[in-house]
XYZ file of C-alpha atoms in Angstrom:
370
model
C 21.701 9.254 -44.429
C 18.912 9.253 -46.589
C 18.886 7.533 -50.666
C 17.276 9.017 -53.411
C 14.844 6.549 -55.175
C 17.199 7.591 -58.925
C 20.539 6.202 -56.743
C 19.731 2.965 -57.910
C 20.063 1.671 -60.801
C 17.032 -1.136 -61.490
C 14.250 -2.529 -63.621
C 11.014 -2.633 -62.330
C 10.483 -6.552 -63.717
C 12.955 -9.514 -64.318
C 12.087 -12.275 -66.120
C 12.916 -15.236 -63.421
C 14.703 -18.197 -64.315
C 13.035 -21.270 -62.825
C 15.210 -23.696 -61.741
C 13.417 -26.838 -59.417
C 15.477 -28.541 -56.905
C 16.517 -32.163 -58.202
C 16.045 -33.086 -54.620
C 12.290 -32.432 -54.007
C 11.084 -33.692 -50.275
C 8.755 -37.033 -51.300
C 5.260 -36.592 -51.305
C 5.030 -38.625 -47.948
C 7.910 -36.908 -46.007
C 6.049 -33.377 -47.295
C 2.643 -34.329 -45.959
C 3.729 -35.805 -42.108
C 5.105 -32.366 -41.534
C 2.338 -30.548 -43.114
C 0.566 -32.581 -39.789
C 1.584 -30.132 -37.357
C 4.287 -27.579 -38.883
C 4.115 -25.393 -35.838
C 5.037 -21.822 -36.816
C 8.668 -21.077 -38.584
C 10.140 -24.458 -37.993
C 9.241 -25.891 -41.430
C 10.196 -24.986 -45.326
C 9.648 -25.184 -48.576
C 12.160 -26.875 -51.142
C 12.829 -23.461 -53.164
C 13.766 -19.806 -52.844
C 13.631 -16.951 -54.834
C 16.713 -14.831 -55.370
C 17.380 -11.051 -56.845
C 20.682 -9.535 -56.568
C 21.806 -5.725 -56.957
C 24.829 -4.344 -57.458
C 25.715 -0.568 -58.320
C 27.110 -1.836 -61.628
C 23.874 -3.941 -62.914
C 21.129 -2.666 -60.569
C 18.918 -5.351 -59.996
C 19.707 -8.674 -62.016
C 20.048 -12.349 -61.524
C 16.409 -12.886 -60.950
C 16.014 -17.189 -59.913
C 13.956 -19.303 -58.080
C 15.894 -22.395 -56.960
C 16.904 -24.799 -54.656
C 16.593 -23.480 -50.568
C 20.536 -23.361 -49.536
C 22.277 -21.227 -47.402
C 24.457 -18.225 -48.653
C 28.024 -18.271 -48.345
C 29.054 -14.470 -46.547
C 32.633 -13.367 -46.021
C 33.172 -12.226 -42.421
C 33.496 -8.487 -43.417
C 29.865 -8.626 -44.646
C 28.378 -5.346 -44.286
C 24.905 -7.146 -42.698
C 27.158 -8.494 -40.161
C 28.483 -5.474 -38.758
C 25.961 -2.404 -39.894
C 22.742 -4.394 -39.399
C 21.005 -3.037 -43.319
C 18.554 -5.829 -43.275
C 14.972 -5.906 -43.516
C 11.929 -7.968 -44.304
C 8.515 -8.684 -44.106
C 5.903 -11.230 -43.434
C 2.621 -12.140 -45.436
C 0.628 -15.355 -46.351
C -0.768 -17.345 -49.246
C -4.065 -18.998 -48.397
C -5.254 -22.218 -50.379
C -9.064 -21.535 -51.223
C -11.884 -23.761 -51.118
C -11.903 -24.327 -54.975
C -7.717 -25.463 -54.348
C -6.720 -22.038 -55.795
C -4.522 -19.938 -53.915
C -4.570 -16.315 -52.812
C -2.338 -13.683 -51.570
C -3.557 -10.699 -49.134
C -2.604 -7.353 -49.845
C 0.626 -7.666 -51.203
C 1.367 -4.835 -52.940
C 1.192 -2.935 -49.522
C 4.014 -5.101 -48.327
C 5.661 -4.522 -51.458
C 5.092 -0.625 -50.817
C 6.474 -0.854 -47.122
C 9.421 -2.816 -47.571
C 10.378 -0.459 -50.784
C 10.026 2.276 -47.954
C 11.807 0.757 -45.272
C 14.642 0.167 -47.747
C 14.612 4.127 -48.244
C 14.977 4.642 -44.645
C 18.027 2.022 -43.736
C 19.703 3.647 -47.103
C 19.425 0.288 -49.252
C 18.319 -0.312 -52.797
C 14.497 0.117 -53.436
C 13.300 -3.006 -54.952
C 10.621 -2.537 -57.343
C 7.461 -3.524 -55.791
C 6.433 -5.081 -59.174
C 9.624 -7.581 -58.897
C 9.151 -8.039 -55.235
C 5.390 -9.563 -55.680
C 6.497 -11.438 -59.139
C 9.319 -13.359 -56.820
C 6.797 -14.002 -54.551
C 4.562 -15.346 -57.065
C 6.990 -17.265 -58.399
C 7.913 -19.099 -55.385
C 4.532 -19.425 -54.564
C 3.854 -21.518 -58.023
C 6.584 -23.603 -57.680
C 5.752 -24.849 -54.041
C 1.921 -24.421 -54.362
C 2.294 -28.007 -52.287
C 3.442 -26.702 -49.357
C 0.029 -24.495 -48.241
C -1.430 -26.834 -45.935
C -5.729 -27.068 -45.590
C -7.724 -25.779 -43.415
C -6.694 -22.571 -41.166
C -2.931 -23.570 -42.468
C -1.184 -21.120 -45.040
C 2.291 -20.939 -46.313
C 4.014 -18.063 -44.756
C 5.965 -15.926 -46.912
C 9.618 -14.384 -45.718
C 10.754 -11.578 -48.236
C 13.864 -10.316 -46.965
C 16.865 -8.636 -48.342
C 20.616 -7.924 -46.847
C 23.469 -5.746 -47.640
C 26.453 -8.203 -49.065
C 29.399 -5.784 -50.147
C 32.281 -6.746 -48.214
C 34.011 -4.058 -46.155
C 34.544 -2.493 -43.093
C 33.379 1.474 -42.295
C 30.462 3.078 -42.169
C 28.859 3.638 -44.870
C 25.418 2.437 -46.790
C 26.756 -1.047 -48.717
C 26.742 -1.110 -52.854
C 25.543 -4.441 -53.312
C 22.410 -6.076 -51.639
C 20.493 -9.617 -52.096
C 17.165 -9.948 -52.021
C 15.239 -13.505 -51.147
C 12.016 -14.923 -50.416
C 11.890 -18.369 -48.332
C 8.556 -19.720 -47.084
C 7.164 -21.841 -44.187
C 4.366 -23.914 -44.182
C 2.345 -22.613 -41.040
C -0.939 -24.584 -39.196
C -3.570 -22.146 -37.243
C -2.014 -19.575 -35.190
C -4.272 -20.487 -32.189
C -5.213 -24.300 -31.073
C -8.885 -24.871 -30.027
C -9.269 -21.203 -31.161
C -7.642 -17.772 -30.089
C -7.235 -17.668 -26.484
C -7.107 -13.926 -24.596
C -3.244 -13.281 -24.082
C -1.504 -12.045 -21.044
C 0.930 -9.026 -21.275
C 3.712 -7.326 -19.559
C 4.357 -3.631 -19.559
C 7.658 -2.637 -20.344
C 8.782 0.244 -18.108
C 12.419 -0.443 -18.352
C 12.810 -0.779 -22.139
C 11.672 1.108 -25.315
C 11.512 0.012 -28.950
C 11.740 3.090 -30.587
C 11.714 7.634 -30.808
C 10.944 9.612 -32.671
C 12.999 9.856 -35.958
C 14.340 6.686 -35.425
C 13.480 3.291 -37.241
C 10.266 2.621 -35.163
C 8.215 2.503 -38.518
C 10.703 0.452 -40.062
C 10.501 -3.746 -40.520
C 14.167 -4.331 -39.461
C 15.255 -6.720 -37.828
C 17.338 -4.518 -35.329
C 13.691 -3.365 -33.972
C 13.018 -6.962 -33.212
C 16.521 -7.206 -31.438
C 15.906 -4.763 -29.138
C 12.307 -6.187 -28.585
C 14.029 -9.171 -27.428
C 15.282 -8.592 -23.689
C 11.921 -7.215 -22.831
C 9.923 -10.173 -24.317
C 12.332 -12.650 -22.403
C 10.911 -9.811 -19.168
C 7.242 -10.652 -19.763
C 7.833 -14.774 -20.358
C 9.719 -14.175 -16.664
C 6.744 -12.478 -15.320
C 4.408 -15.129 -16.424
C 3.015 -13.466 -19.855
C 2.177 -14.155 -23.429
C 3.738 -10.481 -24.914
C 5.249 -7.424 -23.846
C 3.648 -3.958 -24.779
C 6.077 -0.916 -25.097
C 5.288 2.357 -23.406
C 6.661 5.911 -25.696
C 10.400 6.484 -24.980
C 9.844 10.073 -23.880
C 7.053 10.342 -20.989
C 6.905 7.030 -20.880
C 3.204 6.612 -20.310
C 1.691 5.803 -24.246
C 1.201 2.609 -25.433
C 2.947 2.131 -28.517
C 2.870 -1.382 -29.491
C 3.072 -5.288 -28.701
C 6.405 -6.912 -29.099
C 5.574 -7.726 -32.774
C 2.017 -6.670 -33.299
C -0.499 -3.329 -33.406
C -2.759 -3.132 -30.291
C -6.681 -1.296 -30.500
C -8.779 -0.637 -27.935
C -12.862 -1.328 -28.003
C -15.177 1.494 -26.208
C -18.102 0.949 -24.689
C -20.092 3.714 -26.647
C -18.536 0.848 -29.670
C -15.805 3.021 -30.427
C -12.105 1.983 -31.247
C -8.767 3.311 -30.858
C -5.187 2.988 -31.871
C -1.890 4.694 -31.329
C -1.005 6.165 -33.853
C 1.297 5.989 -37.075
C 4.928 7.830 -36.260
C 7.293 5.608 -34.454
C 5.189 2.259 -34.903
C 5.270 -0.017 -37.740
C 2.316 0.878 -40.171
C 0.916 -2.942 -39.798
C -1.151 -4.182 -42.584
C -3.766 -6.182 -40.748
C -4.088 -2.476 -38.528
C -4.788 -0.755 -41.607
C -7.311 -3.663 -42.929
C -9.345 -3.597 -39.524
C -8.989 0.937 -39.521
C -10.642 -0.146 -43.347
C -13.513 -2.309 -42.058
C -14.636 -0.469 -39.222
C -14.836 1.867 -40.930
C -16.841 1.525 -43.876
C -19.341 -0.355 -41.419
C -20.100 2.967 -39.869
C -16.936 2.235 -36.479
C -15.727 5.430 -35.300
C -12.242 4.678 -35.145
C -9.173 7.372 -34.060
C -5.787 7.121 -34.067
C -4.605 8.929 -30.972
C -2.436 9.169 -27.968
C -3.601 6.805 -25.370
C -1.616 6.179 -21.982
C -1.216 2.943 -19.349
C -2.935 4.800 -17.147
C -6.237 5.345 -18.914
C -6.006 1.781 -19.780
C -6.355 0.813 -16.295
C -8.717 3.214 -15.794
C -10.832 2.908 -18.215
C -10.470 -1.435 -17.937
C -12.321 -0.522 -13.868
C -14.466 1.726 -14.920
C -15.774 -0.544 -17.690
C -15.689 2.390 -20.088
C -13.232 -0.194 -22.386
C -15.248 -3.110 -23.492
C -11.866 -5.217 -25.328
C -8.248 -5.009 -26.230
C -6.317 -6.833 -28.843
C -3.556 -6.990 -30.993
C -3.067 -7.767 -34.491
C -0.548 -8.287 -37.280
C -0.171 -11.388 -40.085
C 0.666 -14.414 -37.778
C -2.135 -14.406 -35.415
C -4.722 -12.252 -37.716
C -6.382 -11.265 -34.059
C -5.191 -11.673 -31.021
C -7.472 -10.534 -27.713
C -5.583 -9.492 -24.801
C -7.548 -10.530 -21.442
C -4.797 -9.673 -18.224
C -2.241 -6.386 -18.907
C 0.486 -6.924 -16.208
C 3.053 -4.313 -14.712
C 4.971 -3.395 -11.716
C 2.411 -1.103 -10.364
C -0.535 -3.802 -10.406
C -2.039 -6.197 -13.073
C -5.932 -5.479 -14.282
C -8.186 -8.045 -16.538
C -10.261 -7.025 -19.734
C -13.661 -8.133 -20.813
C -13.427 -11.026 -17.526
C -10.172 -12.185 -19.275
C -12.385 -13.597 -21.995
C -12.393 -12.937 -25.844
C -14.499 -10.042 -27.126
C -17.069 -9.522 -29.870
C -15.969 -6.888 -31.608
C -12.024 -8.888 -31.728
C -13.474 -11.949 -32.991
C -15.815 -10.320 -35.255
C -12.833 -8.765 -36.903
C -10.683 -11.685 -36.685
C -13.092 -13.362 -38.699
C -13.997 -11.158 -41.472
C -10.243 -10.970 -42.308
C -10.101 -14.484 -42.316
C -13.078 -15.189 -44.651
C -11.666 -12.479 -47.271
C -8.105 -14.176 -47.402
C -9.274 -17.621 -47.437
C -12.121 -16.292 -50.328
C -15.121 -17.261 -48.832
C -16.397 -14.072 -48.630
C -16.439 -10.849 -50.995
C -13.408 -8.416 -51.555
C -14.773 -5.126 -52.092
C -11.080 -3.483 -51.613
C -9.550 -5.644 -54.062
C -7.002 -7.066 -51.467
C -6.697 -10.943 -52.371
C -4.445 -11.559 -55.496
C -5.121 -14.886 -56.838
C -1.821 -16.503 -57.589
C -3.599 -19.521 -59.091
């Protein structure tokens, strides 16, 4: 069922009350595993907290102490699944200030993915404020270099009962994650499987959606491609079958030879940020780039013919990602030699240079935090 943005009761800014932990990590302990935090293994001290009920609409605005939650066992995210989230980065500059990319657009997807699993809208003003907010308080965290802190807004639906219906109370949270370089010694061409047995999502359905019951179903055929020897899966349209769709969790494009790109396009597949930011740039620098329809079997076609010069993927953990071997039951084929392309790197890097500020932001997407 579908929720009208006036259901929902809620301000559109909270003034947050700051509370640090009085158990900080020391200064030493912080920086051995800022070392080598890996990806989603470390975090921060602190949290940021927002809770909605149908009584106060959104209230209780804090940042505090990381601790678990305490959930009854008749928790509606428990047995109904209304949960979603989303994923973006703050980058420490060279001058030791810190920037955010493009976070109002998160702000403006997750408000919409809440509309479409029937749970409160957050106001994107108070979801990038609790971002900032944490961001502040644990400005420590962001490692140098190619390192950022990686930033998990997510919210859940708490009320406690059991039918089926869209839950009255929610919380909303942000936890972070210090995070090193996606890629060691560089980003290496990935492998991929195509999924023939398993689809992600159809038409009407929460394809577009950050949920984390897309990921779920994502799971069986990514443990499929790790069995067959490769990086990521790709899914395939759940009607004919033949499209490509998307990675496991990131967009894919596709590099012509007349310089060219293409990407499937917007409907059942999440509406990726970093897609939209590389649509952006090619464009403006003259790319023709369409959003269209395009099946495995003119992949492997056109990867023979030479007609396709690269493939990658994209999305906020890996900025770029090239794809060099695509994998399937009916044969595998190689890209570009297997080797990293131009065009991917070229990309890859321009992205990287406008987050980290070392290079001008025409579009107005970095927010400096401090």
């Amino acid at each position: 069922m579908g929720v009208s943005l006036d259901t929902f009761n809620g301000a559109t800014s909270l003034t947050f009350d700051v509370q640090p932990t009085a158990s900080p990590t020391p200064a030493t302990a912080r920086e051995a595993k800022l070392a080598d935090p890996g990806f989603g293994r470390v975090f921060t001290d602190h949290m940021a907290v927002v809770r909605y009920n149908h009584a106060n609409g959104w209230h209780g605005a804090r940042v505090e102490s990381r601790a678990s939650f305490p959930l009854d066992p008749a928790t509606a995210v428990l047995h109904y699944a209304q949960e979603i989230f989303e994923g973006l980065k703050a980058y420490k500059r060279d001058d030791g200030g810190v920037n955010l990319f493009r976070p109002d657009a998160n702000a403006k997807r997750f408000r919409n993915s809440a509309e479409r699993m029937a749970m409160a809208p957050l106001p994107e003003p108070l979801f990038i404020e609790a971002i900032e907010q944490l961001v502040r308080l644990d400005r420590d965290w962001i490692p140098g270099g190619e390192g950022s802190l990686y930033l998990r807004p997510f919210m859940i639906a708490n009320e406690v009962f059991l039918g089926v219906k869209p839950s009255a109370e929610y919380i909303f949270a942000v936890i972070a994650s210090p995070v090193g370089s996606y890629f060691k010694g560089g980003p290496a061409p990935v492998s991929i499987w195509v999924s023939e047995n398993y689809t992600r999502a159809a038409v009407g359905g929460t394809g577009a959606v950050k949920c984390g019951g897309n990921y779920a179903a994502s799971l069986r055929a990514q443990a499929e491609a790790i069995g067959r020897g490769c990086d990521q899966v790709v899914f395939l349209d759940a009607i004919e079958r033949r499209y490509i769709e998307e990675l496991g969790g990131m967009n894919v494009f596709f590099v012509f030879d007349d310089g060219s790109l293409s990407t499937p396009p917007l409907g059942t597949i999440l509406p990726g940020i970093t897609r939209d930011s590389i649509i952006t740039l090619a464009r403006e620098s003259g790319t023709p780039v369409r959003e269209e329809p395009y099946t495995i079997d003119q992949w492997r076609a056109d990867a023979a013919s030479g007609r396709l010069r690269e493939a990658f993927a994209c999305g906020t953990a890996a900025v770029v990602s090239p794809i060099g071997k695509v994998c399937s039951a009916h044969g595998d084929f190689i890209i570009n030699g297997g080797a990293a392309g131009p065009v991917a790197m070229g990309f890859r890097k321009k992205l990287v240079d406008i987050q980290y500020g070392r290079a001008a932001d025409p579009h107005h997407w970095t927010r400096k935090v401090l």
